[in-house]
PDB file of C-alpha atoms in Angstrom:
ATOM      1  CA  UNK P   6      23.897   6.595 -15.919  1.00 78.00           C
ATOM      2  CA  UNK P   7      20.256   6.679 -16.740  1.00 84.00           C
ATOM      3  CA  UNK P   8      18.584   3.088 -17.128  1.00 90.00           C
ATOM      4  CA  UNK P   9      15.229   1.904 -17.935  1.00 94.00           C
ATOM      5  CA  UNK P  10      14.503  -1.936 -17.069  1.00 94.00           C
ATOM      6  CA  UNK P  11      11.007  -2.980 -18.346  1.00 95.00           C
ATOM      7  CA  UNK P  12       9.387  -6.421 -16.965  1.00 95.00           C
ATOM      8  CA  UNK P  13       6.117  -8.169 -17.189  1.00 97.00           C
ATOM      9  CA  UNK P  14       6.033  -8.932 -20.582  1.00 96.00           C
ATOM     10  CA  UNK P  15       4.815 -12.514 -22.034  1.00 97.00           C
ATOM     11  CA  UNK P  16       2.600 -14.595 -23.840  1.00 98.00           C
ATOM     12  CA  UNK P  17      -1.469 -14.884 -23.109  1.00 98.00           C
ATOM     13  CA  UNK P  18      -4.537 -15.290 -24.220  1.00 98.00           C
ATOM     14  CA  UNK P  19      -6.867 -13.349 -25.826  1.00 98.00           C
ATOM     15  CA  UNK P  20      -8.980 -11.360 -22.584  1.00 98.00           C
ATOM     16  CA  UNK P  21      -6.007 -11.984 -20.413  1.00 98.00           C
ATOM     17  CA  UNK P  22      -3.736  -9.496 -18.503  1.00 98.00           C
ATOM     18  CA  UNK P  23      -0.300  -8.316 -18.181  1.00 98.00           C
ATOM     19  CA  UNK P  24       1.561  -6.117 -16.105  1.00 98.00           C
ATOM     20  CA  UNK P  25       4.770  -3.928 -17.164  1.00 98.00           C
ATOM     21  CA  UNK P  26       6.901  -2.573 -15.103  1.00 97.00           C
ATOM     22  CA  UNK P  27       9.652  -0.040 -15.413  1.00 96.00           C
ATOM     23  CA  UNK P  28      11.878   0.769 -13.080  1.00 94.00           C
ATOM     24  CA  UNK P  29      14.120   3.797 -13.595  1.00 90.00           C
ATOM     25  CA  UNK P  30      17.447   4.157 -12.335  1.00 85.00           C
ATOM     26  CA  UNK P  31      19.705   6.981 -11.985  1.00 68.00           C
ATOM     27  CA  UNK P  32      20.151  10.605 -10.610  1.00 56.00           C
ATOM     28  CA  UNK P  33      16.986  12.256 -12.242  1.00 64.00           C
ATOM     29  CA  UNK P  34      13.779  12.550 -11.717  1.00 80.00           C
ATOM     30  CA  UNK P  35      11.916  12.431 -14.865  1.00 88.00           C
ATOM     31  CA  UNK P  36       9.189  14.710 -16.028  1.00 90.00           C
ATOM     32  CA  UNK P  37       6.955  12.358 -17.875  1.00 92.00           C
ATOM     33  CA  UNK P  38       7.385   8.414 -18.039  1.00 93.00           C
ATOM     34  CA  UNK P  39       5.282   6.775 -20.600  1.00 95.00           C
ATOM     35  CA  UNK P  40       4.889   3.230 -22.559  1.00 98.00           C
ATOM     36  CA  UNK P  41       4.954   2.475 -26.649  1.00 98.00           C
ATOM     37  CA  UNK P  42       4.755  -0.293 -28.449  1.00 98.00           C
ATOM     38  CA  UNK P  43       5.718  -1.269 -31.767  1.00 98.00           C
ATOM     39  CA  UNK P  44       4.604  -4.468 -33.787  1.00 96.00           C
ATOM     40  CA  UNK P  45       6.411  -6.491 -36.538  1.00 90.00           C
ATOM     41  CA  UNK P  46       6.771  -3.951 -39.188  1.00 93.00           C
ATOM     42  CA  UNK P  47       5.176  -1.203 -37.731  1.00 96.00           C
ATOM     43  CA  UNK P  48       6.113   2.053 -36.371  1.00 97.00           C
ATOM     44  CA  UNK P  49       6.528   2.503 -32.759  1.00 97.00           C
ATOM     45  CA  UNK P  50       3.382   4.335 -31.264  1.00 98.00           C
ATOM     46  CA  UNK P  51       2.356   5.905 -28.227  1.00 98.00           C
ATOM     47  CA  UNK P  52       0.497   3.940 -25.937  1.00 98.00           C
ATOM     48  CA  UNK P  53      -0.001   5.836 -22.149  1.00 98.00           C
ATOM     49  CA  UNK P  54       1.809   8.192 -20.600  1.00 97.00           C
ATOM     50  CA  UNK P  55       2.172   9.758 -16.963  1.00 95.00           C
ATOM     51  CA  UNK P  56       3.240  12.909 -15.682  1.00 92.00           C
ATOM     52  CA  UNK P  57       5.206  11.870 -12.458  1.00 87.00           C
ATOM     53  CA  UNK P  58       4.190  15.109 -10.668  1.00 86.00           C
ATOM     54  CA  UNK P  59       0.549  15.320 -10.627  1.00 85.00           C
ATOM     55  CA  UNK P  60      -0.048  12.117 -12.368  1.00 89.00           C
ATOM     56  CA  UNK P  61      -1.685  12.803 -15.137  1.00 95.00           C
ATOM     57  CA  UNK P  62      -2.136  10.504 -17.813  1.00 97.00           C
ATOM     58  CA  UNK P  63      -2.827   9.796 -21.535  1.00 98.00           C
ATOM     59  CA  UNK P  64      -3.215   6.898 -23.417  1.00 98.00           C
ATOM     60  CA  UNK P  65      -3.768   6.085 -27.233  1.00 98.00           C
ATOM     61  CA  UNK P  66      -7.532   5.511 -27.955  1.00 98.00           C
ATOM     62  CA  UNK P  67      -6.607   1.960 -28.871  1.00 97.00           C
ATOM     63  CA  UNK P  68      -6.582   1.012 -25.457  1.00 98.00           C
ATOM     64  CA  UNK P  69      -8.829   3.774 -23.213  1.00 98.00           C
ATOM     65  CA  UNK P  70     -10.589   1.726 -20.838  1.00 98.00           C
ATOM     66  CA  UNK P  71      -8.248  -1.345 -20.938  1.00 98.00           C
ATOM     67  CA  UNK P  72      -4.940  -0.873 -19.945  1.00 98.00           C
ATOM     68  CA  UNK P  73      -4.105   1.829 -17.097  1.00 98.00           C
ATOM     69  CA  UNK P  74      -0.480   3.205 -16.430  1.00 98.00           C
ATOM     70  CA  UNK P  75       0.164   4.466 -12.780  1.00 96.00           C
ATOM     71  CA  UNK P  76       3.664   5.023 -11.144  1.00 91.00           C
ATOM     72  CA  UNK P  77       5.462   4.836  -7.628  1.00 89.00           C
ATOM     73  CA  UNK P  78       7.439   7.915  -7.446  1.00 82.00           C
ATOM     74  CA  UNK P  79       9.463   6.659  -4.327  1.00 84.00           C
ATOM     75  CA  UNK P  80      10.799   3.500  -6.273  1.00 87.00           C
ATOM     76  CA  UNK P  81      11.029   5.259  -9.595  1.00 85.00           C
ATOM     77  CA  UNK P  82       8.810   2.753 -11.408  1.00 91.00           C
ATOM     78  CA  UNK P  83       5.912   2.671 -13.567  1.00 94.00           C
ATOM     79  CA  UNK P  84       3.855   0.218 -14.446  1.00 97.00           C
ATOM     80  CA  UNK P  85       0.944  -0.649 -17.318  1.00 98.00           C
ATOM     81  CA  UNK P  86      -1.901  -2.675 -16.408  1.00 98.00           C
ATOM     82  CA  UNK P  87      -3.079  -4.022 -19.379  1.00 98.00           C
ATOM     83  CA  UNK P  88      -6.848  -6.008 -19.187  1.00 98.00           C
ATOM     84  CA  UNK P  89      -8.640  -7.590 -21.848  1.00 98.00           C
ATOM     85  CA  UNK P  90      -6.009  -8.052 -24.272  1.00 98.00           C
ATOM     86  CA  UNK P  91      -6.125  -8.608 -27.686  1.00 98.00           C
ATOM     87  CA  UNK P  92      -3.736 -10.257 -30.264  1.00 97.00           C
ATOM     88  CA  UNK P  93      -3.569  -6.303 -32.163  1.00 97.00           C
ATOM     89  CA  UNK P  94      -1.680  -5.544 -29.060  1.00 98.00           C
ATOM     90  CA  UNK P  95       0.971  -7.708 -29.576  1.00 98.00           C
ATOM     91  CA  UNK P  96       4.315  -6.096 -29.809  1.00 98.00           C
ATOM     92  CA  UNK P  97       7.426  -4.540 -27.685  1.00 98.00           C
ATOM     93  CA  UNK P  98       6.605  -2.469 -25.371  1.00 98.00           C
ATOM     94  CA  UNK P  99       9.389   0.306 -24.687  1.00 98.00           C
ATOM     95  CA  UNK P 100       9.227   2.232 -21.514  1.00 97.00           C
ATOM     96  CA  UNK P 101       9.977   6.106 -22.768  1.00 96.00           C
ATOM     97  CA  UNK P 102      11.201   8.702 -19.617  1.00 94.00           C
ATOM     98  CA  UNK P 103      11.560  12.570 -20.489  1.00 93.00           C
ATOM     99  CA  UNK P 104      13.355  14.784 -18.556  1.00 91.00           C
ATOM    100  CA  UNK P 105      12.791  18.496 -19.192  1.00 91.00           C
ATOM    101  CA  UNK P 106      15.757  20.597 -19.292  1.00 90.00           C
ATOM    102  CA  UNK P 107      15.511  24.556 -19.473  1.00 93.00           C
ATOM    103  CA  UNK P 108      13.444  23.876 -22.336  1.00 89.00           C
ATOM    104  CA  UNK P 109      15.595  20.401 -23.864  1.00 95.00           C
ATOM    105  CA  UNK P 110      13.629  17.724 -24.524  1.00 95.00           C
ATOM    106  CA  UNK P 111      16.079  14.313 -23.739  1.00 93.00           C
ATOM    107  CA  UNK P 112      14.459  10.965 -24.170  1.00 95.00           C
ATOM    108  CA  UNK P 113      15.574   7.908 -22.621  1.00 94.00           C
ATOM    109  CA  UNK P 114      14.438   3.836 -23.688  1.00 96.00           C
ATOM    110  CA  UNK P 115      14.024   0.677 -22.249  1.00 96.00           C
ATOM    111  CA  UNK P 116      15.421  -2.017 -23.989  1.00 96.00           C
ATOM    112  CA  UNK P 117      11.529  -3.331 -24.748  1.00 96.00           C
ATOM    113  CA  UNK P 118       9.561  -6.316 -23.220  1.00 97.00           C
ATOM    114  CA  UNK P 119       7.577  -8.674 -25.752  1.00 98.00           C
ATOM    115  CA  UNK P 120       3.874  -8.937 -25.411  1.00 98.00           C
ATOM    116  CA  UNK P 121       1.910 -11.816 -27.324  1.00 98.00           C
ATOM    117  CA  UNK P 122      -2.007 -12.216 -27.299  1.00 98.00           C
ATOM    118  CA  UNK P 123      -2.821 -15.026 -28.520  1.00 97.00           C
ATOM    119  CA  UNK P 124      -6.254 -15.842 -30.238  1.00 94.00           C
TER     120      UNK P 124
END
């Protein structure tokens, strides 16, 4: 049984931080682990992602220079440092984990974590 549990969201001021975590559970080892968020009446987008071998990342240009994502292979967990927030990044964040499978694409979800910024 694959589970995502996200942490570290809340409420904060506008310039403030936050950290996410996401802790993955289960007997894989994903290929790429990443974070989205989606606000009230909005789609979900793409905010980082990490490739857990290698550890390369990519993040939306919304937030380049803000928030970083980094993970801890040996606990299965990634987090999302997010610095000098501001209330357009309000939202759920949903931790996303792909694992690659002879060419199948499977996507797994966190249940989301709320983040408010304040103004």
């Amino acid at each position: 049984q694959v589970q995502l549990v996200e942490s570290g969201g809340g409420l904060v001021q506008a310039g403030g931080s936050l950290r996410l975590s996401c802790a993955a559970s289960g007997f894989f080892r994903f290929n790429v682990i990443g974070w989205y968020r989606q606000a009230p009446g909005e789609q979900r987008e793409l905010v980082a992602t990490i490739i857990t071998s290698g550890g390369t990342t990519n993040y939306a240009d919304s937030v380049k220079g803000r928030f970083t994502i980094s993970r801890d292979n040996a606990k299965n967990t990634v987090y999302l440092q997010m610095n000098s927030l501001k209330p357009e990044d309000t939202g759920v964040y949903y931790c996303n984990a792909v694992l690659l499978i002879m060419g199948s694409r499977h996507d797994y979800w966190g249940q989301g974590t709320q983040v408010t910024v304040s103004s």
